[in-house]
Amino acid sequence: MPLKALDIYKLLPRKNCKECGDPTCLTFAMKLAAGKADIELCPYLDENAKSVLGATTRPPIRRVKLGVGERSFAVGEEFVLYRHDKTFYHPPGIMFVVSDTQSEEEITAITARVRDETLTRVGADLKFNGTAIVNTSGTIEAYAKAVAAVEKTAGLPEVLVSENPAALAAALVLCGSYHPTICAATPENYKQICALAKQYACRLVVRASTLEALVQLAKDCVAEGVPDILLDPGAKTLGDFLYRSTAVRQLAITRAVPDLGYPVYLDATTFEDEDAAIALGIVKYASVIVAKPLSPASAKAALTLRQNIYTDPQKPIQMNPGIYRVGTPGKDAPVLMTVNFSLTYFTLQGYLESTRIPCFMLIVDTEGLSVLTSVAAGKLNESLVRDAIKKFGVEGEVNHRKLIIPGYAAPLSGRIEEATGWKVLVGPRDAAEIGEYLVQEWKP
Ligand code: SF4
């Protein structure tokens, strides 16, 4: 059972010396209880406290970092079963498969796609994460050639998929310094695979056909000196994956089976409906998902779903308040005020761009609430608009004094006029109508 902050506090030295980086032992205890601090930060813990706290305060799912450099990413370190309880922290890496039976050109093209393809959505650049190089040919030479082609193209995180230690060894000579992930150790080969993983400081996928065997194999690999492991629950159907992955998460976060406290690996290529497997993996606890290069529609769906699941449900996605330009607006350009809820901003911005009428967007801070909600909650009010006009220097940007407000903020129009001295024009409720509105109504 996880300890509560007060129980942890009783085990701390209570010197309040600040050496852990926290102002008091109590705040350090609260961080430990939330899994947000490491006991090693306090130099004064006695052995008893270390052993009690070590077992109960470390994150229930180990954080594992894949790759090195700019495109490396961390997975694991999750604390809840349901995102509404807290949030999910580390989105799964989606890796595209390349096979050593493909030509060098094909391998290069897939790797370059992972390196370059970006979907920009609600202000974030969404990308795929790396490549999984499969030893389909079964030969050492072809595998090394495929790995070399990937290496030549991009410094992305890699999964080396082979159960042949000789092929893995040849590949690791080429890419070992990038700490690739080896897939997979099984009950039959784990000693040889662990030796390679240890030699090159690799992450390791462990695969077994039952959860009991997976627990044992995870223990064996850790005992061999490989602590950074991912669990492949070896599911044959989507239902099976859902059951096993949920069981792993539940047993790990409740600390009922600490040996399952590792991120989950999913090879979506083994399922008939790969799109469904990817979606299930994103929603139900996969941390690394290996997939064939996706069609544009499937790619967009996967990246969008991942972004949605891994945003904090308790915090609306927000824009920074300020004055934003659409096109190159001049002194007579319209000024449209709206809230800093990202979805509102990007929806309106998209429609404004398509009108091709250069304008200013004045974004006010409603703490990420939508127009309707912020009006109802009193977050959007005349003082906020008046202060934003001053703070962001809107008066210096245009010669007129006319402000277009969203249709849902119409009840505030009189009060905004009084507070700002600007003439307020009430725009449409639906952002899709803004183009027509500007064409018909806007006169500086
Ligand atoms: Fe307390 Fe240890 Fe932090 Fe000092 S270093 S404030 S004793 S928890």
XYZ file of C-alpha atoms and ligand atoms in Angstrom:
452
model
C 0.000 0.000 0.000
C 1.342 3.464 -0.809
C 2.195 5.534 2.271
C 0.401 8.788 2.961
C 2.419 12.021 3.212
C 2.127 12.151 6.995
C 3.358 8.554 7.392
C 6.311 9.386 5.164
C 6.970 12.585 7.108
C 7.303 10.563 10.337
C 10.141 8.581 8.732
C 12.054 11.684 7.586
C 14.811 13.300 9.716
C 12.663 16.473 10.131
C 15.663 18.808 10.006
C 14.045 21.159 7.467
C 17.547 21.743 6.121
C 16.355 22.231 2.486
C 19.172 20.098 1.049
C 16.633 18.012 -0.885
C 15.542 21.149 -2.725
C 12.279 21.481 -0.796
C 11.689 24.116 1.853
C 10.579 21.629 4.525
C 10.555 17.914 5.224
C 6.755 18.013 4.967
C 6.780 19.319 1.394
C 9.362 16.680 0.505
C 7.097 14.048 2.093
C 4.168 15.280 0.028
C 6.226 15.005 -3.157
C 7.358 11.507 -2.208
C 3.741 10.492 -1.594
C 2.844 11.740 -5.073
C 5.786 9.840 -6.576
C 7.358 13.160 -7.645
C 10.620 12.960 -5.717
C 13.358 10.460 -5.123
C 14.380 9.417 -1.611
C 18.025 9.763 -2.676
C 17.582 13.557 -2.536
C 17.607 13.480 1.267
C 21.131 12.675 2.499
C 20.032 12.072 6.118
C 17.741 9.048 5.776
C 18.713 6.051 7.912
C 18.742 2.541 6.441
C 15.353 1.619 7.880
C 13.685 4.689 6.367
C 15.385 4.021 3.049
C 14.145 0.477 2.814
C 10.565 1.359 3.865
C 10.317 4.427 1.660
C 12.194 2.943 -1.291
C 9.593 0.236 -1.726
C 6.577 2.487 -1.424
C 7.461 5.864 -2.904
C 9.121 5.075 -6.206
C 6.767 5.428 -9.197
C 4.754 2.218 -9.536
C 5.683 2.008 -13.225
C 9.349 2.525 -14.029
C 10.273 5.442 -16.258
C 12.132 4.171 -19.317
C 13.820 6.508 -21.794
C 14.088 5.414 -25.422
C 16.778 6.742 -27.723
C 19.175 9.619 -27.179
C 19.161 13.271 -28.195
C 16.406 15.514 -29.422
C 13.945 12.806 -30.475
C 14.382 10.591 -27.409
C 11.253 10.097 -25.329
C 10.327 8.696 -21.936
C 7.520 6.279 -21.163
C 6.148 4.767 -17.964
C 5.943 6.669 -14.668
C 2.160 6.545 -14.705
C 0.078 6.523 -11.560
C -3.563 5.983 -12.445
C -5.872 3.651 -14.296
C -8.241 6.359 -15.493
C -7.089 9.695 -16.899
C -9.874 11.604 -15.100
C -8.333 10.518 -11.759
C -5.172 12.518 -12.484
C -3.656 12.502 -15.957
C -1.530 10.241 -18.121
C 1.974 11.660 -18.338
C 3.960 9.954 -21.064
C 2.325 9.415 -24.459
C 3.174 6.163 -26.224
C 5.896 6.252 -28.846
C 4.595 5.080 -32.228
C 7.367 3.408 -34.236
C 7.123 2.501 -37.927
C 8.321 -0.912 -39.010
C 11.026 -1.372 -41.616
C 12.098 -4.844 -42.721
C 15.515 -6.045 -43.767
C 13.851 -7.549 -46.865
C 13.026 -4.051 -48.138
C 15.343 -2.121 -50.434
C 17.618 0.565 -49.032
C 15.490 3.198 -50.797
C 12.312 1.929 -49.130
C 13.952 1.842 -45.702
C 15.346 5.336 -46.191
C 11.948 6.679 -47.306
C 10.130 5.270 -44.238
C 12.812 6.532 -41.860
C 12.775 9.988 -43.464
C 8.994 10.057 -43.129
C 9.255 9.397 -39.385
C 11.949 12.052 -39.139
C 10.042 14.745 -41.042
C 6.275 14.179 -40.919
C 4.517 16.599 -38.585
C 0.858 17.159 -37.861
C 0.271 20.564 -36.284
C -2.848 20.482 -34.146
C -4.054 22.929 -31.473
C -0.646 24.536 -31.371
C 1.371 21.339 -30.946
C 3.642 19.602 -33.457
C 2.766 15.901 -33.428
C 5.265 13.378 -34.760
C 5.891 9.659 -34.924
C 8.748 8.531 -32.764
C 11.100 6.075 -34.373
C 11.615 2.905 -36.358
C 11.396 -0.779 -35.501
C 13.821 -2.720 -37.694
C 12.679 -6.304 -38.216
C 15.023 -9.153 -39.061
C 12.510 -10.757 -41.469
C 15.233 -12.281 -43.652
C 16.777 -14.146 -40.732
C 20.245 -13.310 -42.066
C 22.883 -11.315 -40.237
C 24.175 -9.414 -43.272
C 20.776 -8.184 -44.457
C 19.905 -7.065 -40.942
C 23.098 -5.090 -40.479
C 22.534 -3.435 -43.877
C 18.993 -2.409 -42.923
C 20.140 -0.977 -39.593
C 22.932 0.932 -41.369
C 20.379 2.445 -43.799
C 18.236 3.658 -40.882
C 21.275 5.033 -39.071
C 22.403 6.930 -42.152
C 19.026 8.665 -42.479
C 18.132 9.809 -38.972
C 19.096 9.710 -35.306
C 15.728 8.366 -34.170
C 14.934 5.943 -31.351
C 15.094 2.394 -32.679
C 13.719 -0.997 -31.763
C 15.802 -3.923 -33.012
C 13.348 -6.752 -33.613
C 15.108 -10.110 -33.749
C 15.422 -13.140 -31.553
C 18.733 -14.025 -33.154
C 21.567 -12.864 -30.853
C 24.092 -12.935 -33.711
C 21.980 -10.592 -35.870
C 21.414 -8.301 -32.895
C 25.129 -8.244 -32.111
C 25.946 -7.224 -35.712
C 23.318 -4.457 -35.564
C 24.440 -3.209 -32.149
C 27.957 -2.644 -33.415
C 26.398 -0.047 -35.737
C 23.896 1.611 -33.400
C 24.754 0.525 -29.849
C 25.770 3.994 -28.703
C 22.177 5.161 -29.324
C 20.865 2.738 -26.699
C 18.300 1.071 -28.971
C 15.578 -1.155 -27.601
C 16.024 -4.873 -28.178
C 12.924 -6.936 -28.906
C 12.597 -9.461 -27.492
C 13.891 -11.506 -24.607
C 11.912 -14.718 -24.138
C 12.165 -17.444 -21.488
C 14.323 -19.379 -23.982
C 16.890 -16.728 -25.011
C 16.913 -14.162 -22.221
C 20.428 -14.847 -20.922
C 22.093 -14.153 -24.280
C 19.820 -11.191 -25.053
C 20.380 -9.698 -21.585
C 24.143 -9.940 -22.069
C 23.835 -7.843 -25.249
C 21.427 -5.379 -23.627
C 23.826 -4.955 -20.724
C 26.872 -4.506 -22.953
C 25.202 -1.714 -24.988
C 22.991 -0.235 -22.213
C 19.888 -1.104 -24.233
C 16.268 -1.106 -23.210
C 14.741 -4.550 -23.465
C 11.312 -5.852 -24.433
C 10.464 -9.041 -22.555
C 7.818 -11.313 -24.033
C 5.975 -14.236 -22.490
C 2.713 -15.989 -23.262
C 1.143 -15.636 -19.797
C 1.250 -12.921 -17.158
C 2.798 -15.338 -14.664
C 5.617 -16.132 -17.111
C 6.019 -12.400 -17.811
C 6.502 -11.657 -14.099
C 9.158 -14.341 -13.849
C 10.926 -13.214 -17.012
C 10.956 -9.564 -15.879
C 12.515 -10.665 -12.588
C 15.101 -12.793 -14.411
C 16.106 -9.965 -16.766
C 16.485 -7.493 -13.895
C 18.589 -10.085 -12.066
C 20.780 -10.311 -15.197
C 21.480 -6.569 -14.844
C 18.944 -5.046 -17.285
C 16.673 -2.687 -15.340
C 15.035 -0.784 -18.218
C 12.501 -3.208 -19.572
C 9.190 -3.084 -21.413
C 6.585 -5.807 -21.135
C 5.062 -7.495 -24.183
C 2.082 -9.397 -22.760
C 2.049 -11.651 -25.847
C -1.650 -11.107 -26.652
C -3.090 -12.858 -29.707
C -6.360 -10.909 -29.976
C -7.395 -7.337 -29.203
C -9.590 -8.584 -26.356
C -6.644 -10.445 -24.952
C -4.451 -7.350 -25.156
C -7.111 -5.264 -23.408
C -7.353 -7.803 -20.596
C -3.613 -8.296 -20.138
C -2.576 -4.674 -20.516
C -5.241 -3.537 -18.041
C -4.184 -6.264 -15.607
C -0.537 -5.171 -15.875
C -1.438 -1.507 -15.216
C -3.754 -2.362 -12.320
C -1.357 -4.773 -10.616
C 1.505 -2.300 -11.074
C -0.140 0.871 -9.813
C -1.654 -0.843 -6.785
C 1.820 -2.343 -6.201
C 0.157 -5.741 -5.858
C 2.772 -7.164 -8.269
C 5.717 -4.725 -8.362
C 7.487 -6.926 -10.940
C 4.881 -5.787 -13.481
C 5.803 -2.140 -12.873
C 7.159 -1.509 -16.381
C 5.774 0.137 -19.529
C 3.856 -2.068 -21.975
C 4.954 -2.814 -25.553
C 2.469 -3.519 -28.347
C 3.272 -4.895 -31.791
C 0.169 -3.732 -33.669
C 1.322 -5.427 -36.889
C 0.329 -8.820 -35.490
C -3.379 -7.883 -35.421
C -5.682 -8.068 -38.423
C -7.139 -4.619 -37.759
C -3.985 -2.612 -37.146
C -5.755 0.752 -36.785
C -7.962 -0.709 -34.048
C -4.897 -2.177 -32.313
C -3.138 1.201 -32.371
C -6.208 2.968 -30.988
C -6.606 0.343 -28.263
C -2.918 0.625 -27.384
C -3.134 4.413 -27.075
C -6.209 4.266 -24.870
C -5.316 1.200 -22.842
C -1.829 1.570 -21.567
C 0.623 0.721 -24.349
C 3.800 2.808 -24.049
C 5.506 1.762 -27.258
C 3.424 0.825 -30.304
C 5.040 -0.710 -33.364
C 3.045 -0.327 -36.596
C 3.414 -0.553 -40.355
C 3.802 2.921 -41.939
C 0.293 4.339 -41.675
C -1.878 5.794 -44.424
C -2.352 9.576 -44.136
C -5.848 9.121 -42.657
C -4.716 6.513 -40.107
C -1.660 8.606 -39.214
C -3.810 11.642 -38.500
C -6.252 9.579 -36.449
C -3.480 7.992 -34.354
C -1.668 11.271 -33.635
C -4.930 13.061 -32.808
C -6.157 10.323 -30.480
C -2.805 10.222 -28.702
C -2.816 13.971 -28.201
C -6.369 13.886 -26.825
C -5.762 11.039 -24.388
C -2.514 12.522 -23.099
C -3.713 16.036 -22.353
C -4.523 16.761 -18.739
C -8.336 16.520 -18.505
C -8.291 18.894 -15.538
C -6.499 21.644 -17.459
C -7.989 23.107 -20.627
C -5.407 23.567 -23.364
C -4.618 27.259 -23.340
C -3.099 29.867 -25.603
C -0.960 32.624 -24.205
C -3.069 35.787 -24.024
C -1.904 38.514 -26.416
C -2.432 40.112 -29.786
C -2.050 37.735 -32.730
C -1.914 38.612 -36.422
C -3.727 36.830 -39.202
C -1.952 37.767 -42.432
C -0.366 41.221 -42.435
C -2.987 43.499 -40.891
C -2.756 47.265 -41.388
C -4.066 50.161 -39.326
C -7.644 49.654 -40.595
C -7.755 45.908 -39.954
C -10.520 44.462 -37.774
C -9.728 43.454 -34.170
C -11.521 40.323 -32.996
C -11.530 39.520 -29.306
C -11.867 35.949 -28.070
C -10.849 33.664 -25.204
C -7.630 31.687 -24.728
C -9.215 28.215 -24.983
C -6.986 26.660 -27.655
C -9.768 25.037 -29.585
C -11.634 28.356 -29.835
C -8.465 30.136 -30.936
C -7.470 27.637 -33.608
C -11.017 27.229 -34.940
C -11.439 30.998 -35.312
C -7.934 31.442 -36.702
C -8.589 28.763 -39.343
C -11.772 30.479 -40.523
C -10.103 33.897 -40.482
C -7.214 32.627 -42.578
C -9.611 31.249 -45.137
C -11.361 34.648 -45.447
C -8.005 36.171 -46.510
C -8.934 39.379 -44.643
C -5.878 40.382 -42.572
C -6.895 41.069 -38.985
C -5.833 41.078 -35.325
C -6.983 38.523 -32.767
C -7.026 39.818 -29.206
C -6.805 36.782 -26.933
C -7.842 37.381 -23.338
C -7.042 35.159 -20.384
C -10.124 33.175 -19.343
C -7.947 30.397 -17.918
C -8.647 28.235 -20.943
C -12.445 28.370 -20.659
C -14.618 28.610 -23.765
C -16.592 31.783 -24.519
C -19.913 30.465 -23.264
C -18.448 28.999 -20.069
C -16.310 32.021 -19.293
C -19.274 34.395 -19.725
C -21.414 32.190 -17.457
C -18.620 31.908 -14.870
C -17.864 35.647 -14.922
C -14.286 35.028 -16.100
C -14.870 37.014 -19.264
C -15.799 40.541 -18.261
C -15.287 44.165 -19.224
C -12.256 44.734 -16.951
C -10.433 41.781 -18.477
C -11.019 43.137 -21.986
C -10.064 46.696 -21.005
C -6.851 45.533 -19.342
C -5.941 43.286 -22.298
C -6.375 46.176 -24.772
C -3.958 48.260 -22.698
C -1.507 45.498 -21.847
C -1.092 44.286 -25.438
C -0.925 47.767 -26.977
C -3.932 47.269 -29.253
C -4.536 51.045 -29.478
C -1.167 51.476 -31.176
C -1.896 48.789 -33.761
C -4.999 50.321 -35.363
C -6.429 53.758 -36.159
C -10.039 52.845 -35.357
C -11.623 51.934 -32.010
C -13.900 49.064 -32.949
C -13.815 45.659 -31.289
C -15.606 42.568 -32.585
C -16.624 40.235 -29.783
C -17.949 36.655 -30.066
C -21.723 36.263 -30.422
C -21.919 34.356 -27.136
C -20.396 37.369 -25.328
C -23.199 39.682 -26.546
C -24.545 40.262 -22.977
C -21.243 41.999 -22.161
C -21.240 44.369 -25.139
C -22.569 47.439 -23.287
C -20.248 47.017 -20.342
C -17.214 46.475 -22.576
C -18.058 49.676 -24.484
C -18.292 51.636 -21.248
C -15.085 50.226 -19.779
C -12.945 50.511 -22.907
C -14.395 53.446 -24.835
C -14.299 51.197 -27.937
C -17.368 50.601 -30.089
C -18.301 46.964 -29.673
C -19.603 44.945 -32.619
C -21.185 41.585 -31.820
C -19.882 38.911 -34.161
C -21.510 35.599 -35.021
C -21.883 32.782 -32.505
C -20.495 30.274 -34.948
C -16.893 30.898 -36.052
C -17.744 29.389 -39.441
C -19.793 32.533 -40.207
C -17.001 35.007 -39.473
C -15.944 35.409 -43.126
C -19.423 36.375 -44.270
C -19.786 38.634 -41.233
C -16.584 40.546 -41.989
C -17.428 40.967 -45.657
C -20.854 42.369 -44.837
C -20.267 44.272 -41.615
C -16.666 45.425 -41.313
C -16.053 49.114 -42.038
C -13.161 50.703 -40.153
Fe 14.154 17.223 5.425
Fe 15.956 15.610 4.329
Fe 14.894 17.591 2.898
Fe 16.602 18.147 4.895
S 17.050 17.028 3.004
S 14.621 19.169 4.430
S 16.070 16.545 6.330
S 13.818 15.843 3.738
